[in-house]
Tab-separated table of C-alpha atoms and ligand atoms in Angstrom:
chain	number	residue	atom	x	y	z
A	1	UNK	CA	7.479	6.574	-10.023
A	2	UNK	CA	7.497	4.602	-6.876
A	3	UNK	CA	10.415	4.372	-4.497
A	4	UNK	CA	11.120	0.760	-5.070
A	5	UNK	CA	11.985	1.352	-8.728
A	6	UNK	CA	14.209	4.266	-7.846
A	7	UNK	CA	15.919	2.210	-5.198
A	8	UNK	CA	16.357	-0.737	-7.511
A	9	UNK	CA	18.095	1.489	-9.997
A	10	UNK	CA	20.312	2.987	-7.315
A	11	UNK	CA	21.085	-0.421	-5.986
A	12	UNK	CA	21.917	-1.575	-9.509
A	13	UNK	CA	24.244	1.369	-10.073
A	14	UNK	CA	25.935	0.753	-6.742
A	15	UNK	CA	26.432	-2.924	-7.555
A	16	UNK	CA	27.851	-1.975	-10.949
A	17	UNK	CA	30.352	0.297	-9.239
A	18	UNK	CA	31.300	-2.428	-6.768
A	19	UNK	CA	31.757	-4.947	-9.544
A	20	UNK	CA	33.988	-2.477	-11.380
A	21	UNK	CA	36.324	-2.295	-8.411
A	22	UNK	CA	36.475	-6.050	-8.154
A	23	UNK	CA	34.028	-6.793	-5.368
A	24	UNK	CA	32.276	-10.039	-6.183
A	25	UNK	CA	28.676	-9.351	-7.067
A	26	UNK	CA	26.695	-12.243	-8.405
A	27	UNK	CA	24.349	-10.446	-10.724
A	28	UNK	CA	22.119	-7.463	-11.065
A	29	UNK	CA	18.726	-8.876	-10.231
A	30	UNK	CA	16.350	-6.047	-9.474
A	31	UNK	CA	14.138	-6.243	-6.440
A	32	UNK	CA	11.114	-7.021	-8.564
A	33	UNK	CA	12.784	-9.781	-10.532
A	34	UNK	CA	13.622	-11.578	-7.317
A	35	UNK	CA	10.093	-12.357	-6.338
A	36	UNK	CA	8.117	-11.994	-9.547
A	37	UNK	CA	6.599	-14.841	-11.476
A	38	UNK	CA	7.316	-18.368	-10.477
A	39	UNK	CA	8.394	-17.925	-6.886
A	40	UNK	CA	7.271	-20.743	-4.652
A	41	UNK	CA	3.987	-19.871	-3.001
A	42	UNK	CA	5.149	-20.957	0.419
A	43	UNK	CA	7.845	-18.334	0.477
A	44	UNK	CA	5.702	-15.488	-0.791
A	45	UNK	CA	3.838	-15.641	2.513
A	46	UNK	CA	1.343	-12.803	2.293
A	47	UNK	CA	0.184	-11.656	5.704
A	48	UNK	CA	-2.924	-13.395	7.005
A	49	UNK	CA	-5.617	-10.885	7.964
A	50	UNK	CA	-3.094	-8.084	7.983
A	51	UNK	CA	-0.481	-9.781	10.148
A	52	UNK	CA	2.240	-12.336	9.532
A	53	UNK	CA	1.980	-15.659	11.337
A	54	UNK	CA	4.461	-18.200	12.593
A	55	UNK	CA	4.375	-21.042	10.045
A	56	UNK	CA	3.712	-24.521	11.369
A	57	UNK	CA	6.493	-27.038	10.969
A	58	UNK	CA	5.894	-30.052	8.716
A	59	UNK	CA	7.387	-32.315	11.412
A	60	UNK	CA	7.492	-32.629	15.200
A	61	UNK	CA	10.144	-30.827	17.269
A	62	UNK	CA	11.808	-34.163	18.045
A	63	UNK	CA	11.679	-35.460	14.462
A	64	UNK	CA	15.197	-34.349	13.568
A	65	UNK	CA	16.788	-36.155	16.519
A	66	UNK	CA	19.552	-37.081	17.097
A	67	UNK	CA	21.028	-34.492	14.730
A	68	UNK	CA	19.046	-31.512	15.990
A	69	UNK	CA	17.493	-31.963	19.417
A	70	UNK	CA	13.832	-31.384	20.239
A	71	UNK	CA	14.473	-28.655	22.823
A	72	UNK	CA	16.543	-26.619	20.385
A	73	UNK	CA	13.845	-26.969	17.718
A	74	UNK	CA	11.111	-25.982	20.152
A	75	UNK	CA	12.869	-22.864	21.439
A	76	UNK	CA	14.126	-21.931	17.988
A	77	UNK	CA	10.685	-22.138	16.396
A	78	UNK	CA	8.276	-21.165	19.171
A	79	UNK	CA	10.425	-18.442	20.796
A	80	UNK	CA	13.069	-17.097	18.419
A	81	UNK	CA	11.076	-17.315	15.201
A	82	UNK	CA	7.883	-16.174	16.944
A	83	UNK	CA	9.702	-13.075	18.201
A	84	UNK	CA	10.761	-12.148	14.653
A	85	UNK	CA	7.144	-12.489	13.518
A	86	UNK	CA	5.800	-10.429	16.427
A	87	UNK	CA	8.338	-7.647	15.955
A	88	UNK	CA	7.842	-7.604	12.182
A	89	UNK	CA	4.120	-7.102	12.748
A	90	UNK	CA	4.839	-4.311	15.254
A	91	UNK	CA	7.060	-2.565	12.698
A	92	UNK	CA	4.361	-2.775	10.032
A	93	UNK	CA	1.811	-1.299	12.442
A	94	UNK	CA	4.066	1.757	12.562
A	95	UNK	CA	4.333	1.951	8.768
A	96	UNK	CA	0.843	1.217	7.409
A	97	UNK	CA	2.001	1.779	3.810
A	98	UNK	CA	3.757	-1.589	4.112
A	99	UNK	CA	0.575	-3.427	5.080
A	100	UNK	CA	-0.462	-6.213	2.751
A	101	UNK	CA	2.942	-6.607	1.124
A	102	UNK	CA	4.275	-10.153	0.930
A	103	UNK	CA	7.226	-11.114	3.075
A	104	UNK	CA	9.382	-11.578	-0.017
A	105	UNK	CA	8.495	-8.105	-1.240
A	106	UNK	CA	9.349	-6.505	2.103
A	107	UNK	CA	12.631	-8.339	2.512
A	108	UNK	CA	13.772	-7.817	-1.091
A	109	UNK	CA	13.195	-4.062	-0.766
A	110	UNK	CA	14.812	-2.980	2.492
A	111	UNK	CA	15.857	0.349	0.974
A	112	UNK	CA	12.257	1.128	0.100
A	113	UNK	CA	11.054	0.785	3.710
A	114	UNK	CA	10.492	4.021	5.634
A	115	UNK	CA	13.641	4.878	7.563
A	116	UNK	CA	11.812	4.701	10.900
A	117	UNK	CA	11.173	0.969	10.486
A	118	UNK	CA	13.921	-0.029	8.047
A	119	UNK	CA	16.167	-1.719	10.622
A	120	UNK	CA	13.210	-3.557	12.137
A	121	UNK	CA	12.082	-4.840	8.724
A	122	UNK	CA	15.656	-5.884	7.960
A	123	UNK	CA	16.133	-7.781	11.237
A	124	UNK	CA	12.675	-9.204	11.844
A	125	UNK	CA	11.471	-9.523	8.253
A	126	UNK	CA	14.811	-11.147	7.468
A	127	UNK	CA	14.445	-13.377	10.518
A	128	UNK	CA	10.936	-14.439	9.500
A	129	UNK	CA	11.985	-15.152	5.921
A	130	UNK	CA	15.224	-16.965	6.757
A	131	UNK	CA	13.646	-19.225	9.365
A	132	UNK	CA	10.584	-20.044	7.244
A	133	UNK	CA	13.018	-21.039	4.495
A	134	UNK	CA	15.205	-23.042	6.894
A	135	UNK	CA	12.387	-25.171	8.381
A	136	UNK	CA	11.314	-26.259	4.900
A	137	UNK	CA	14.839	-27.368	4.060
A	138	UNK	CA	14.913	-29.978	6.782
A	139	UNK	CA	13.039	-33.256	7.006
A	140	UNK	CA	13.099	-36.425	9.090
A	141	UNK	CA	13.094	-38.314	5.766
A	142	UNK	CA	16.138	-36.451	4.481
A	143	UNK	CA	18.330	-39.519	4.265
A	144	UNK	CA	16.162	-40.847	1.438
A	145	UNK	CA	16.645	-37.737	-0.674
A	146	UNK	CA	19.259	-36.854	-3.270
A	147	UNK	CA	19.989	-33.835	-5.432
A	148	UNK	CA	18.244	-33.884	-8.812
A	149	UNK	CA	20.260	-34.479	-11.974
A	150	UNK	CA	20.009	-30.768	-12.856
A	151	UNK	CA	21.189	-29.619	-9.427
A	152	UNK	CA	23.969	-32.219	-9.350
A	153	UNK	CA	25.198	-30.975	-12.717
A	154	UNK	CA	25.230	-27.371	-11.483
A	155	UNK	CA	27.076	-28.333	-8.295
A	156	UNK	CA	29.618	-30.406	-10.226
A	157	UNK	CA	30.145	-27.582	-12.690
A	158	UNK	CA	31.204	-25.308	-9.852
A	159	UNK	CA	32.752	-27.617	-7.236
A	160	UNK	CA	33.622	-30.776	-9.244
A	161	UNK	CA	31.756	-33.080	-6.872
A	162	UNK	CA	29.068	-33.126	-4.213
A	163	UNK	CA	31.657	-34.068	-1.588
A	164	UNK	CA	33.783	-31.097	-2.501
A	165	UNK	CA	30.761	-28.810	-2.422
A	166	UNK	CA	29.950	-30.018	1.091
A	167	UNK	CA	33.491	-29.260	2.239
A	168	UNK	CA	33.291	-25.730	0.830
A	169	UNK	CA	29.819	-25.101	2.232
A	170	UNK	CA	30.958	-26.279	5.675
A	171	UNK	CA	33.990	-23.966	5.485
A	172	UNK	CA	31.700	-21.106	4.625
A	173	UNK	CA	29.337	-21.926	7.532
A	174	UNK	CA	32.056	-22.384	10.139
A	175	UNK	CA	33.747	-19.214	8.910
A	176	UNK	CA	30.837	-16.915	9.746
A	177	UNK	CA	32.064	-14.686	12.575
A	178	UNK	CA	29.370	-14.288	15.214
A	179	UNK	CA	25.716	-14.722	14.271
A	180	UNK	CA	24.590	-15.240	10.721
A	181	UNK	CA	23.865	-17.630	7.902
A	182	UNK	CA	25.681	-19.500	5.151
A	183	UNK	CA	23.900	-19.887	1.833
A	184	UNK	CA	23.949	-21.592	-1.531
A	185	UNK	CA	22.452	-19.103	-3.965
A	186	UNK	CA	21.749	-19.066	-7.670
A	187	UNK	CA	21.636	-16.329	-10.270
A	188	UNK	CA	19.318	-15.935	-13.247
A	189	UNK	CA	21.327	-18.407	-15.312
A	190	UNK	CA	21.200	-20.991	-12.502
A	191	UNK	CA	24.896	-20.518	-11.706
A	192	UNK	CA	25.559	-21.375	-8.073
A	193	UNK	CA	27.629	-19.507	-5.476
A	194	UNK	CA	28.316	-19.674	-1.775
A	195	UNK	CA	27.768	-16.605	0.338
A	196	UNK	CA	27.236	-15.656	3.971
A	197	UNK	CA	25.171	-12.987	5.679
A	198	UNK	CA	25.413	-11.436	9.122
A	199	UNK	CA	22.576	-11.453	11.643
A	200	UNK	CA	19.254	-11.927	9.808
A	201	UNK	CA	20.305	-10.468	6.492
A	202	UNK	CA	19.298	-12.559	3.511
A	203	UNK	CA	20.734	-12.912	-0.006
A	204	UNK	CA	17.394	-11.765	-1.416
A	205	UNK	CA	17.800	-8.341	0.218
A	206	UNK	CA	18.612	-5.353	-1.977
A	207	UNK	CA	21.321	-4.505	0.557
A	208	UNK	CA	23.065	-7.885	0.274
A	209	UNK	CA	26.721	-7.681	-0.796
A	210	UNK	CA	26.155	-10.765	-2.964
A	211	UNK	CA	22.607	-11.038	-4.136
A	212	UNK	CA	20.826	-14.087	-5.434
A	213	UNK	CA	18.089	-16.559	-4.697
A	214	UNK	CA	18.932	-18.926	-1.874
A	215	UNK	CA	18.203	-22.598	-2.469
A	216	UNK	CA	19.990	-23.896	0.640
A	217	UNK	CA	21.009	-22.190	3.861
A	218	UNK	CA	22.044	-22.894	7.408
A	219	UNK	CA	21.415	-20.853	10.520
A	220	UNK	CA	24.714	-20.604	12.398
A	221	UNK	CA	23.481	-18.462	15.275
A	222	UNK	CA	24.428	-20.228	18.503
A	223	UNK	CA	20.715	-20.579	19.358
A	224	UNK	CA	20.494	-23.048	16.453
A	225	UNK	CA	22.922	-25.548	17.985
A	226	UNK	CA	24.325	-24.579	21.369
A	227	UNK	CA	22.233	-26.910	23.564
A	228	UNK	CA	23.463	-29.981	21.743
A	229	UNK	CA	26.731	-29.007	20.103
A	230	UNK	CA	27.891	-26.228	22.452
A	231	UNK	CA	30.802	-24.397	20.816
A	232	UNK	CA	31.338	-27.059	18.147
A	233	UNK	CA	29.695	-25.438	15.154
A	234	UNK	CA	31.500	-27.763	12.749
A	235	UNK	CA	29.765	-30.751	14.370
A	236	UNK	CA	26.395	-29.059	13.942
A	237	UNK	CA	27.130	-28.405	10.261
A	238	UNK	CA	28.181	-32.055	9.833
A	239	UNK	CA	24.904	-33.169	11.465
A	240	UNK	CA	22.905	-30.808	9.242
A	241	UNK	CA	23.597	-32.955	6.141
A	242	UNK	CA	21.599	-35.738	7.810
A	243	UNK	CA	18.448	-33.622	7.962
A	244	UNK	CA	18.848	-31.639	4.738
A	245	UNK	CA	16.044	-32.466	2.298
A	246	UNK	CA	17.660	-32.537	-1.144
A	247	UNK	CA	14.242	-32.880	-2.768
A	248	UNK	CA	13.396	-29.416	-1.452
A	249	UNK	CA	16.734	-27.931	-2.518
A	250	UNK	CA	16.279	-29.466	-5.978
A	251	UNK	CA	12.733	-28.105	-6.164
A	252	UNK	CA	13.840	-24.588	-5.293
A	253	UNK	CA	16.714	-24.840	-7.772
A	254	UNK	CA	14.130	-25.302	-10.529
A	255	UNK	CA	11.289	-23.155	-9.204
A	256	UNK	CA	12.684	-20.097	-7.489
B	1	MN3	MN1	17.707	-18.881	14.216
């Protein structure tokens, strides 16, 4: 049997043990279930000619002004994200058995990566996945978008109202200590939860403390906001709602 199945089982057993001692674990999705079937093609991102590529943005660097400034977008995309892509490709060069795997498959199976490149796949594969996801969540036309009826119902079921959800999400995002991400994730039954990850870890990773499929997330590394908002992360999170494309979140809620 291949390693990924063995690791999925181990991961499952570990999660079961954690749940038994009261640590909140969303569900027991196996690595394969996370990316099988109906996953959005854009996020599968198979390597192009053997190497991953920096995805193009659907909008100009200045298109999210005044909420996210053009310089931040340019550096974030063309430098930070590019570096994750470059270093992910370097890691895969050192572990040819990983060649040809989709980004989702790599990131969902950190434990299956050879030990020599595991940290690099975690940091740079995670970075490539998280940023590719993040760019698609934002749009200059965001103000014309609203959550679908299905997504609104799921949010209301958990947080009573959209306003209350936004308060809780913002708390989660401002509460991340140091660099990381805040996420809205869903389980197999479409139940929603908030979670955070450190560095470039992602909720889809088999090593995530709370695993699920992200449908919304915010990068709270200082590089995402420092030029405009300096130390005021809460202001950045407040501005984020103005560029968040609820059509995309609603789409992922149904499709992922
Ligand atoms: Mn970033």
